[in-house]
PDB file of C-alpha atoms in Angstrom:
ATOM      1  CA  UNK A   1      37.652 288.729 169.357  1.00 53.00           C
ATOM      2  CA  UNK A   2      38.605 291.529 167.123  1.00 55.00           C
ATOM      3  CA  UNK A   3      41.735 293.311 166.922  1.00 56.00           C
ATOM      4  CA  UNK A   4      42.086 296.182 168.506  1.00 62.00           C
ATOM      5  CA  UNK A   5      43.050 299.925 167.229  1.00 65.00           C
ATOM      6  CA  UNK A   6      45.205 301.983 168.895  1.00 66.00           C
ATOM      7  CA  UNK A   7      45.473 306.069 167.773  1.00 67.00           C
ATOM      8  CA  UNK A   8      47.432 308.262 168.524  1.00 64.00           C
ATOM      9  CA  UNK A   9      46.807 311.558 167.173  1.00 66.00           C
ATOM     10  CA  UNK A  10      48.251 315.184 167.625  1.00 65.00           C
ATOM     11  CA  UNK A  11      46.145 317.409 168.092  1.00 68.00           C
ATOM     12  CA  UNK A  12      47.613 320.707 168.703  1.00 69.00           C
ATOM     13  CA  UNK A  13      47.904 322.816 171.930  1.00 73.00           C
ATOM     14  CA  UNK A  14      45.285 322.047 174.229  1.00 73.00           C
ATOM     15  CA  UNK A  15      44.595 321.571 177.795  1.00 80.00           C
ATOM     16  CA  UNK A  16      44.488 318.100 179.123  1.00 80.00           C
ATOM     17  CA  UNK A  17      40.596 317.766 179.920  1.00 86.00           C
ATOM     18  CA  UNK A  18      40.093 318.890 175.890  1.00 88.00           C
ATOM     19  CA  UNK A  19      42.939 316.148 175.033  1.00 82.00           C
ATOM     20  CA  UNK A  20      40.506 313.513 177.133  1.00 85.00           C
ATOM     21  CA  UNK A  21      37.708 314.903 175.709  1.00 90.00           C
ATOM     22  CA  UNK A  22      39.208 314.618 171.683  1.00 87.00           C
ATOM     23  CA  UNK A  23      40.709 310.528 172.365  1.00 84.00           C
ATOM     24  CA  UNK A  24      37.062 309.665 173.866  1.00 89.00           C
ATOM     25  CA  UNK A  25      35.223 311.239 171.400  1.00 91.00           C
ATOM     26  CA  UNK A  26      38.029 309.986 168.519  1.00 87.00           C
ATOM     27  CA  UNK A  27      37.869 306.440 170.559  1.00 86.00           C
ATOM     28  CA  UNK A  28      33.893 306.344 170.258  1.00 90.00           C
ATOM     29  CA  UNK A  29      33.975 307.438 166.855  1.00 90.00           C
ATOM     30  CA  UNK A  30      36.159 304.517 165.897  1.00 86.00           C
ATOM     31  CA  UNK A  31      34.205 302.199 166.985  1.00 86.00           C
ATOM     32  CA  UNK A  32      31.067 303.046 165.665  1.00 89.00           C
ATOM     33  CA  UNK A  33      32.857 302.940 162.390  1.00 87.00           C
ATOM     34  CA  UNK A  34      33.520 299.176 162.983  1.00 83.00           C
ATOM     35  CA  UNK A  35      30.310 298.208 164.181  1.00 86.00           C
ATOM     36  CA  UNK A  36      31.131 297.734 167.771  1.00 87.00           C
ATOM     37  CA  UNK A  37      27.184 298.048 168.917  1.00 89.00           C
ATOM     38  CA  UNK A  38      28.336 297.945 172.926  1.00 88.00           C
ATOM     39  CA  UNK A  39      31.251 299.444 174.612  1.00 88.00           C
ATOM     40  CA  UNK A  40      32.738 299.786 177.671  1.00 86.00           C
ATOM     41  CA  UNK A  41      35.055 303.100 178.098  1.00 86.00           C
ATOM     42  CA  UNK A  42      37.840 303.814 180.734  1.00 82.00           C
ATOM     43  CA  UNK A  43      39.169 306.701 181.012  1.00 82.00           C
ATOM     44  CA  UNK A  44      42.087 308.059 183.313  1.00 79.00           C
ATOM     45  CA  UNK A  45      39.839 311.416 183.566  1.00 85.00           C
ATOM     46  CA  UNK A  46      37.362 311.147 186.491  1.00 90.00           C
ATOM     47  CA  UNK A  47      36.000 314.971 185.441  1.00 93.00           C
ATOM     48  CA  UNK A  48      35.429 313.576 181.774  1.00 93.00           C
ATOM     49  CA  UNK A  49      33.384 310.343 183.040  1.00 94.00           C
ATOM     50  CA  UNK A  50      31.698 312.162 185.195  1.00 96.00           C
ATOM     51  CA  UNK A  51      30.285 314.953 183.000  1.00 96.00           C
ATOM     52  CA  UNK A  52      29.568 312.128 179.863  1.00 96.00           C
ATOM     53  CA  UNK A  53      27.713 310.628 183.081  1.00 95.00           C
ATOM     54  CA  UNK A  54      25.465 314.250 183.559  1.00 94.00           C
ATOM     55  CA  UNK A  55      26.972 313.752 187.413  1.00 95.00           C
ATOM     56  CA  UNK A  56      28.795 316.925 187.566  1.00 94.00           C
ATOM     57  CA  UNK A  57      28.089 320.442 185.656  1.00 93.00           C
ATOM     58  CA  UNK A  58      30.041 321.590 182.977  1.00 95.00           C
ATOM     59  CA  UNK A  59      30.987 325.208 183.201  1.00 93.00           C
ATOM     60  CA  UNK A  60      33.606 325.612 180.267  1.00 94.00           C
ATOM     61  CA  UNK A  61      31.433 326.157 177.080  1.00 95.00           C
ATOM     62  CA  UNK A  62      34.479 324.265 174.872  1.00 94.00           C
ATOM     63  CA  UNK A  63      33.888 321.139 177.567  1.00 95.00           C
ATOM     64  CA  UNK A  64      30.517 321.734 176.532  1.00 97.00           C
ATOM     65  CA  UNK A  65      29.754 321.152 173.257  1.00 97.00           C
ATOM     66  CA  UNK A  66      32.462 318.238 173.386  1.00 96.00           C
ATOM     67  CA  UNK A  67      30.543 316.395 176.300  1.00 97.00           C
ATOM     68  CA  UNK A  68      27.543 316.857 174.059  1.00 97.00           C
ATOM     69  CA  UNK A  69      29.272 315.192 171.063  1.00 97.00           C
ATOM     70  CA  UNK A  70      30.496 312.013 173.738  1.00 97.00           C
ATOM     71  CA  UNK A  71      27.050 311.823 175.309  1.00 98.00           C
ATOM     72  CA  UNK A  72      25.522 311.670 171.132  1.00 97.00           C
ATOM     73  CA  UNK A  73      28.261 309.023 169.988  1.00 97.00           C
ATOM     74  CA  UNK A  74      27.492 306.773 172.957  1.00 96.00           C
ATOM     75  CA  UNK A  75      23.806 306.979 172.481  1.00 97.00           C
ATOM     76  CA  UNK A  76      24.096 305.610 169.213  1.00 97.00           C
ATOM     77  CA  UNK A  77      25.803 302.293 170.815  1.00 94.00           C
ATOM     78  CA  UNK A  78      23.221 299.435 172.204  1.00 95.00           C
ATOM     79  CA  UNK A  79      24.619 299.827 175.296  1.00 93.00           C
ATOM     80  CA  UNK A  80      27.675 302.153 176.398  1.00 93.00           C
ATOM     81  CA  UNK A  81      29.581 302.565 179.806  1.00 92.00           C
ATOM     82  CA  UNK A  82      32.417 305.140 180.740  1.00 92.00           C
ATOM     83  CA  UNK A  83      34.517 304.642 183.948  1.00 88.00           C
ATOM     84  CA  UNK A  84      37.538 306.547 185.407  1.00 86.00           C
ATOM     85  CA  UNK A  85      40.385 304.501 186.205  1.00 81.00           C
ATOM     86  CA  UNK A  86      43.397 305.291 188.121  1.00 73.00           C
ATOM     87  CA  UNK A  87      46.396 306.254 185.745  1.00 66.00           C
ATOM     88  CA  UNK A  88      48.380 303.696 186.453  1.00 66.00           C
ATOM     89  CA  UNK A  89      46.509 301.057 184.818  1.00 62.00           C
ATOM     90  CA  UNK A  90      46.059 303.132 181.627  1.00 63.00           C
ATOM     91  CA  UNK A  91      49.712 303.073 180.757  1.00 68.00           C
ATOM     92  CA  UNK A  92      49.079 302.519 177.028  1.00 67.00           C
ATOM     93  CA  UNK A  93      47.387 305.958 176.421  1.00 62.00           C
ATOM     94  CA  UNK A  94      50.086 307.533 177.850  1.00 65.00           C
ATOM     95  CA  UNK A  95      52.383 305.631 175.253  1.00 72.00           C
ATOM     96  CA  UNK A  96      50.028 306.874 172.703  1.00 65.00           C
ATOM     97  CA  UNK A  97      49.897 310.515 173.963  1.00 62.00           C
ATOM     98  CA  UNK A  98      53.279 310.941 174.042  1.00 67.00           C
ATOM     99  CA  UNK A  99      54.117 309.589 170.978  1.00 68.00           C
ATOM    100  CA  UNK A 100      51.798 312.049 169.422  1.00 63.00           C
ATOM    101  CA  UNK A 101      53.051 315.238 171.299  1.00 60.00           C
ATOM    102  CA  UNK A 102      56.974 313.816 169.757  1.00 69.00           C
ATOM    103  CA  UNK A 103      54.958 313.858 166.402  1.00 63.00           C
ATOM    104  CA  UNK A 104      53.678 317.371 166.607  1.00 60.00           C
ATOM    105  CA  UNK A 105      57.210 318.174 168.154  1.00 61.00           C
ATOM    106  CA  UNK A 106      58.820 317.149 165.171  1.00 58.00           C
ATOM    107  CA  UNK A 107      56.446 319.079 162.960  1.00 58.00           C
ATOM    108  CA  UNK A 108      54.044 316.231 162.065  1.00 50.00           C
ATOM    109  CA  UNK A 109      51.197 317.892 163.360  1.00 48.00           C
ATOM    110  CA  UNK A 110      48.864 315.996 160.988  1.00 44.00           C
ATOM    111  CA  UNK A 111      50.030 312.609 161.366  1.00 38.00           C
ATOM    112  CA  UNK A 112      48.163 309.930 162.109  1.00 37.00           C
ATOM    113  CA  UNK A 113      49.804 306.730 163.590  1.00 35.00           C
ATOM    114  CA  UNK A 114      47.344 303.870 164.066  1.00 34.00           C
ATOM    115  CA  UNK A 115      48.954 300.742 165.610  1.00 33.00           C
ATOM    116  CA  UNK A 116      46.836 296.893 165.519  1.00 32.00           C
ATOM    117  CA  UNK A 117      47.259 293.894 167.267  1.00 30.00           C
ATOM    118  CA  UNK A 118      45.366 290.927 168.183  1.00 30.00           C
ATOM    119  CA  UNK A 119      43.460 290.911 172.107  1.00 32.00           C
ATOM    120  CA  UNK A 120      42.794 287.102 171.415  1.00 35.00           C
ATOM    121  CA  UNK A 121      45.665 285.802 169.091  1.00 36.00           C
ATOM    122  CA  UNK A 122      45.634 282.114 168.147  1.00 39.00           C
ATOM    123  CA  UNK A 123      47.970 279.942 169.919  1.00 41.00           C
ATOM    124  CA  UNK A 124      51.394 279.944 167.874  1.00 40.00           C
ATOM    125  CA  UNK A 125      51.829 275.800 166.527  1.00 45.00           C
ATOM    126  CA  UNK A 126      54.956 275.611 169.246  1.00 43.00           C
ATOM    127  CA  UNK A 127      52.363 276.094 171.154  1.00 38.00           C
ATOM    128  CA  UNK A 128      49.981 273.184 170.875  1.00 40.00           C
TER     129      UNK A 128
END
């Protein structure tokens, strides 16, 4: 398995369904750029799956244009899936969030903190 990336990345005042928008589209982005070819998203934003999905209208021209940009980064994967989870099990982006809203806090509105580890990690030699 490969490692995976984590991001977390200010990006300004915004509401919350832009800031889901901006991580799925960063997210998608990301991969594509490390030739994941099939991808399975989850998302703690039920209105965000669900207008990637074409399920539910999109009124708000901004939510738009981004759901446009989603929908034409996960076209270009052999196969791509986006589900809502409940917020509870998606503990990690909140981690991530808030670490980038302290960033922006402190005045490092352009900083980028990307964080790897290992999803599969070999067994340590204590451990064989």
């Amino acid at each position: 398995r490969r490692p995976a990336l984590e991001v977390a990345l200010s990006i300004g005042e915004a509401t919350n369904n832009v800031a889901e928008y901006n991580a799925l589209i960063t997210g998608l982005q990301l991969a594509l750029d490390n030739g994941v070819s099939q991808i399975a998203v989850y998302v703690d934003s039920e209105l965000v799956a669900s207008q990637v999905q074409g399920k539910w209208k999109i009124k708000n021209d901004r939510l738009r244009a981004l759901a446009g940009k989603a929908q034409s980064l996960m076209a270009r994967f052999e196969s791509a899936s986006i589900t809502p989870v409940r917020r509870h099990l998606n503990a990690r982006a909140d981690e991530l969030a808030n670490q980038a809203m302290d960033a922006a806090g402190a005045g490092l509105d352009n900083d980028l903190s990307i964080l790897t580890f290992d999803l599969d990690p070999a067994p340590a030699e204590d451990d064989m």
